[in-house]
Amino acid sequence: MEPRLDGEDALDTGTTLTVVGCSGSVPGPDSACSCYLVEADGFRLLLDLGTGAVGPMQRYVAGPDVDSVFVTHAHGDHCHDVWELVYLRARAGTAGRLPVYGPPDVAEKYPDRAEAEKYLALDPVPDKIGPWRVRTAVAEHALENWAVRLDDRLCYTGDTAPCAAVDELASGCRVLLAEAAGFDADRPAYHLTAGDAGRLAARAGVQLLVLTHLRAWHDAAALLAEASAECACPVVLATPGLRVAC
Ligand SMILES: [Zn+2]
């Protein structure tokens, strides 16, 4: 399959990834924190819902129409706006709880646990979410981070240092959505550098690498160059509104 980017015809090829927010750690001037809408067969799954993401999310999906959320870990730049989405859905009179999958400590983030449980269903990850077979891997991060793979289409790292579990999860997937939280020359703890993301893409044999978790104080073009030097596949920077057929 030839990966296609940003084409309207991407919508009818199966699974579509839309970048809602891609800023790492804190929102940037042009992007909310991590949030990725994945759609197929009318099912709408959000991967992460970080700080500020519920705002731009509504450009792509109305709050009551979100079918499920998968949260990689309990850092705010990946889960803060789950609470905002719950509130939005409650105000809209949305019936039923929102299935939110993720490590157990995600539930502890919410200030009013009793209120949250009216709406959130923090369940074990099932074999399938919507139309996709789901696999997860416990990555290496400061908190428990679950990298996730949907069919053979998309693998999302969340936040992780390079590790065998994520290597195995990503192997053979078409599209790799990987964080690029810094540079090889100034390596941040518990994160992938852009170079790490490129090397992971090469080992996994993916067809497209999308770099995300882009921090506002980093030179994005330099991140792209560092990752591109490590793999033969195309590499693109996540940007809000980017659509990728997976
Ligand atoms: Zn994190």
CSV table of C-alpha atoms and ligand atoms in Angstrom, one decimal:
chain,number,residue,atom,x,y,z
A,1,MET,CA,0.0,0.0,0.0
A,2,GLU,CA,1.3,3.4,-0.9
A,3,PRO,CA,0.7,5.8,2.0
A,4,ARG,CA,-1.2,8.8,1.1
A,5,LEU,CA,-1.2,12.0,2.9
A,6,ASP,CA,-3.8,14.7,3.3
A,7,GLY,CA,-6.0,13.6,0.4
A,8,GLU,CA,-9.7,13.8,0.5
A,9,ASP,CA,-9.9,10.4,-1.0
A,10,ALA,CA,-8.2,9.1,2.1
A,11,LEU,CA,-11.6,9.1,3.7
A,12,ASP,CA,-12.8,6.1,1.7
A,13,THR,CA,-9.8,3.9,2.0
A,14,GLY,CA,-10.6,2.5,5.5
A,15,THR,CA,-8.9,3.9,8.6
A,16,THR,CA,-8.2,7.5,8.7
A,17,LEU,CA,-5.9,9.2,11.2
A,18,THR,CA,-6.5,12.9,11.9
A,19,VAL,CA,-4.1,14.9,14.0
A,20,VAL,CA,-6.1,17.0,16.5
A,21,GLY,CA,-3.1,18.1,18.6
A,22,CYS,CA,0.5,17.3,18.5
A,23,SER,CA,2.3,19.5,21.0
A,24,GLY,CA,4.4,17.8,23.6
A,25,SER,CA,4.4,18.7,27.4
A,26,VAL,CA,2.4,21.9,27.0
A,27,PRO,CA,0.2,23.3,24.3
A,28,GLY,CA,2.1,25.3,21.7
A,29,PRO,CA,1.0,28.5,19.9
A,30,ASP,CA,-0.4,26.5,17.0
A,31,SER,CA,-1.4,23.2,18.6
A,32,ALA,CA,-3.0,21.6,21.6
A,33,CYS,CA,-1.3,18.6,23.2
A,34,SER,CA,-1.5,15.1,22.0
A,35,CYS,CA,-4.8,14.0,20.5
A,36,TYR,CA,-5.4,11.8,17.4
A,37,LEU,CA,-8.8,10.9,15.9
A,38,VAL,CA,-8.9,7.5,14.3
A,39,GLU,CA,-12.0,6.7,12.2
A,40,ALA,CA,-13.3,3.7,10.3
A,41,ASP,CA,-16.8,2.3,9.5
A,42,GLY,CA,-18.3,5.3,11.3
A,43,PHE,CA,-16.5,4.5,14.6
A,44,ARG,CA,-14.6,7.4,16.2
A,45,LEU,CA,-11.7,6.7,18.6
A,46,LEU,CA,-9.5,9.3,20.2
A,47,LEU,CA,-6.0,8.3,21.0
A,48,ASP,CA,-5.0,10.6,23.9
A,49,LEU,CA,-6.8,13.8,24.8
A,50,GLY,CA,-4.2,16.1,26.2
A,51,THR,CA,-4.3,19.6,27.4
A,52,GLY,CA,-6.4,21.9,25.3
A,53,ALA,CA,-7.4,19.2,22.7
A,54,VAL,CA,-11.1,19.2,23.3
A,55,GLY,CA,-11.3,22.6,21.6
A,56,PRO,CA,-9.9,21.7,18.2
A,57,MET,CA,-11.4,18.2,18.6
A,58,GLN,CA,-14.8,19.7,17.9
A,59,ARG,CA,-13.7,20.7,14.4
A,60,TYR,CA,-13.6,17.0,13.6
A,61,VAL,CA,-16.0,15.2,15.9
A,62,ALA,CA,-18.8,16.5,18.2
A,63,GLY,CA,-18.4,15.5,21.8
A,64,PRO,CA,-21.4,13.2,21.9
A,65,ASP,CA,-20.2,11.4,18.8
A,66,VAL,CA,-16.9,10.2,20.3
A,67,ASP,CA,-17.3,6.4,20.6
A,68,SER,CA,-14.2,5.7,22.8
A,69,VAL,CA,-11.0,7.1,24.1
A,70,PHE,CA,-7.6,5.3,24.6
A,71,VAL,CA,-5.2,7.1,26.9
A,72,THR,CA,-1.6,6.1,26.8
A,73,HIS,CA,-0.8,7.4,30.3
A,74,ALA,CA,-1.7,9.8,33.1
A,75,HIS,CA,0.4,12.8,32.2
A,76,GLY,CA,-1.7,15.8,31.5
A,77,ASP,CA,-0.5,16.4,28.0
A,78,HIS,CA,-2.0,13.0,27.2
A,79,CYS,CA,-5.1,12.9,29.3
A,80,HIS,CA,-6.1,16.2,30.8
A,81,ASP,CA,-9.0,16.9,28.5
A,82,VAL,CA,-10.8,13.6,29.0
A,83,TRP,CA,-12.4,15.4,31.9
A,84,GLU,CA,-13.4,18.3,29.6
A,85,LEU,CA,-14.9,15.9,27.1
A,86,VAL,CA,-16.9,14.2,29.9
A,87,TYR,CA,-18.2,17.6,30.9
A,88,LEU,CA,-19.1,18.5,27.3
A,89,ARG,CA,-21.0,15.3,26.8
A,90,ALA,CA,-22.8,15.7,30.1
A,91,ARG,CA,-23.9,19.3,29.1
A,92,ALA,CA,-25.1,17.9,25.8
A,93,GLY,CA,-27.2,15.3,27.5
A,94,THR,CA,-25.2,12.4,26.1
A,95,ALA,CA,-26.6,9.1,27.3
A,96,GLY,CA,-24.3,6.4,28.7
A,97,ARG,CA,-20.7,6.4,29.9
A,98,LEU,CA,-17.7,7.1,27.7
A,99,PRO,CA,-15.5,4.1,27.4
A,100,VAL,CA,-12.0,5.3,28.3
A,101,TYR,CA,-9.2,2.7,28.2
A,102,GLY,CA,-5.8,3.2,29.7
A,103,PRO,CA,-3.6,2.5,32.7
A,104,PRO,CA,-5.4,2.5,36.0
A,105,ASP,CA,-3.7,5.7,37.3
A,106,VAL,CA,-5.6,7.7,34.6
A,107,ALA,CA,-8.7,7.4,36.7
A,108,GLU,CA,-6.9,9.0,39.6
A,109,LYS,CA,-6.4,12.2,37.7
A,110,TYR,CA,-10.0,13.3,38.0
A,111,PRO,CA,-10.8,15.6,40.9
A,112,ASP,CA,-14.2,14.1,41.6
A,113,ARG,CA,-14.0,10.4,41.2
A,114,ALA,CA,-17.7,9.7,42.1
A,115,GLU,CA,-18.8,12.2,39.5
A,116,ALA,CA,-16.3,10.9,36.9
A,117,GLU,CA,-17.7,7.3,37.4
A,118,LYS,CA,-21.1,8.5,36.2
A,119,TYR,CA,-19.6,9.0,32.8
A,120,LEU,CA,-16.3,7.2,32.5
A,121,ALA,CA,-16.0,3.5,32.1
A,122,LEU,CA,-12.4,2.8,32.7
A,123,ASP,CA,-12.4,-0.8,31.6
A,124,PRO,CA,-9.7,-3.4,30.7
A,125,VAL,CA,-8.6,-3.0,27.1
A,126,PRO,CA,-10.7,-5.4,25.0
A,127,ASP,CA,-9.5,-7.4,22.0
A,128,LYS,CA,-11.3,-5.0,19.7
A,129,ILE,CA,-12.2,-1.4,20.0
A,130,GLY,CA,-14.7,-0.5,17.2
A,131,PRO,CA,-13.5,-2.2,14.0
A,132,TRP,CA,-9.9,-2.6,15.1
A,133,ARG,CA,-8.0,-5.4,16.8
A,134,VAL,CA,-6.1,-3.8,19.6
A,135,ARG,CA,-2.7,-4.7,21.0
A,136,THR,CA,-0.9,-2.8,23.7
A,137,ALA,CA,2.6,-2.8,25.1
A,138,VAL,CA,3.9,-1.4,28.4
A,139,ALA,CA,6.5,1.1,27.4
A,140,GLU,CA,9.3,2.7,29.4
A,141,HIS,CA,8.2,6.1,30.8
A,142,ALA,CA,8.0,7.9,34.1
A,143,LEU,CA,4.4,6.7,34.5
A,144,GLU,CA,3.0,3.5,33.1
A,145,ASN,CA,2.5,4.1,29.3
A,146,TRP,CA,0.6,1.8,27.0
A,147,ALA,CA,1.7,2.0,23.4
A,148,VAL,CA,-1.1,0.9,21.2
A,149,ARG,CA,-1.5,-0.8,17.8
A,150,LEU,CA,-4.7,-0.9,15.7
A,151,ASP,CA,-4.8,-3.9,13.3
A,152,ASP,CA,-1.7,-3.7,11.1
A,153,ARG,CA,-2.6,-0.1,10.3
A,154,LEU,CA,-1.4,2.2,13.0
A,155,CYS,CA,1.0,2.0,16.0
A,156,TYR,CA,1.2,4.9,18.5
A,157,THR,CA,4.0,5.0,21.0
A,158,GLY,CA,2.8,7.5,23.5
A,159,ASP,CA,5.8,8.5,25.6
A,160,THR,CA,8.6,6.0,25.9
A,161,ALA,CA,12.3,5.5,26.0
A,162,PRO,CA,13.5,3.0,23.3
A,163,CYS,CA,12.5,-0.5,24.4
A,164,ALA,CA,12.0,-4.0,23.1
A,165,ALA,CA,8.3,-4.0,23.9
A,166,VAL,CA,7.5,-1.1,21.6
A,167,ASP,CA,9.9,-2.5,18.9
A,168,GLU,CA,7.8,-5.7,19.0
A,169,LEU,CA,4.5,-3.9,18.9
A,170,ALA,CA,5.4,-1.6,16.0
A,171,SER,CA,7.0,-4.4,13.9
A,172,GLY,CA,5.3,-4.7,10.5
A,173,CYS,CA,2.8,-1.9,11.0
A,174,ARG,CA,2.0,0.4,8.1
A,175,VAL,CA,2.0,3.8,9.9
A,176,LEU,CA,4.0,4.6,13.0
A,177,LEU,CA,2.9,7.6,15.0
A,178,ALA,CA,5.9,8.2,17.3
A,179,GLU,CA,6.9,10.9,19.7
A,180,ALA,CA,10.0,13.0,18.9
A,181,ALA,CA,10.5,14.7,22.2
A,182,GLY,CA,14.1,15.9,21.6
A,183,PHE,CA,17.4,15.3,19.8
A,184,ASP,CA,20.0,12.5,20.1
A,185,ALA,CA,22.5,15.1,21.2
A,186,ASP,CA,20.4,16.2,24.2
A,187,ARG,CA,18.5,13.1,25.1
A,188,PRO,CA,15.5,13.5,27.4
A,189,ALA,CA,14.8,10.8,29.9
A,190,TYR,CA,11.9,8.4,29.3
A,191,HIS,CA,11.2,9.7,25.8
A,192,LEU,CA,12.1,9.0,22.1
A,193,THR,CA,14.3,11.5,20.4
A,194,ALA,CA,13.6,12.2,16.7
A,195,GLY,CA,16.6,9.9,15.9
A,196,ASP,CA,15.1,7.1,18.0
A,197,ALA,CA,11.8,7.5,16.2
A,198,GLY,CA,13.5,7.1,12.9
A,199,ARG,CA,15.5,4.1,14.0
A,200,LEU,CA,12.3,2.5,15.4
A,201,ALA,CA,10.6,3.1,12.0
A,202,ALA,CA,13.5,1.4,10.3
A,203,ARG,CA,13.5,-1.6,12.6
A,204,ALA,CA,9.8,-2.0,12.4
A,205,GLY,CA,9.7,-1.7,8.6
A,206,VAL,CA,6.8,0.8,8.6
A,207,GLN,CA,5.7,2.6,5.4
A,208,LEU,CA,5.3,6.0,7.0
A,209,LEU,CA,6.6,7.7,10.1
A,210,VAL,CA,4.6,10.6,11.6
A,211,LEU,CA,6.5,12.6,14.2
A,212,THR,CA,4.5,14.0,17.1
A,213,HIS,CA,4.8,15.2,20.7
A,214,LEU,CA,6.6,18.2,19.2
A,215,ARG,CA,7.7,20.7,21.8
A,216,ALA,CA,7.2,24.3,21.1
A,217,TRP,CA,10.9,25.2,21.9
A,218,HIS,CA,12.3,22.7,19.5
A,219,ASP,CA,13.2,23.3,15.8
A,220,ALA,CA,10.7,21.0,14.1
A,221,ALA,CA,12.6,21.0,10.8
A,222,ALA,CA,15.7,19.8,12.6
A,223,LEU,CA,13.6,17.0,14.3
A,224,LEU,CA,12.4,16.0,10.9
A,225,ALA,CA,15.9,15.9,9.5
A,226,GLU,CA,17.2,13.9,12.4
A,227,ALA,CA,14.5,11.2,12.0
A,228,SER,CA,14.7,11.1,8.2
A,229,ALA,CA,18.4,10.3,8.3
A,230,GLU,CA,17.6,7.1,10.2
A,231,CYS,CA,15.0,5.4,8.0
A,232,ALA,CA,14.2,4.9,4.4
A,233,CYS,CA,10.4,5.4,4.6
A,234,PRO,CA,8.8,8.8,4.3
A,235,VAL,CA,8.7,10.9,7.4
A,236,VAL,CA,6.3,13.8,8.1
A,237,LEU,CA,5.7,16.1,11.0
A,238,ALA,CA,2.3,15.9,12.7
A,239,THR,CA,0.4,19.2,12.4
A,240,PRO,CA,-3.1,19.9,13.4
A,241,GLY,CA,-5.5,18.8,10.7
A,242,LEU,CA,-3.1,16.4,9.0
A,243,ARG,CA,-5.0,13.4,7.7
A,244,VAL,CA,-3.3,10.1,6.9
A,245,ALA,CA,-4.9,7.0,5.4
A,246,CYS,CA,-3.7,4.0,7.3
B,1,ZN,ZN,4.4,11.5,29.5
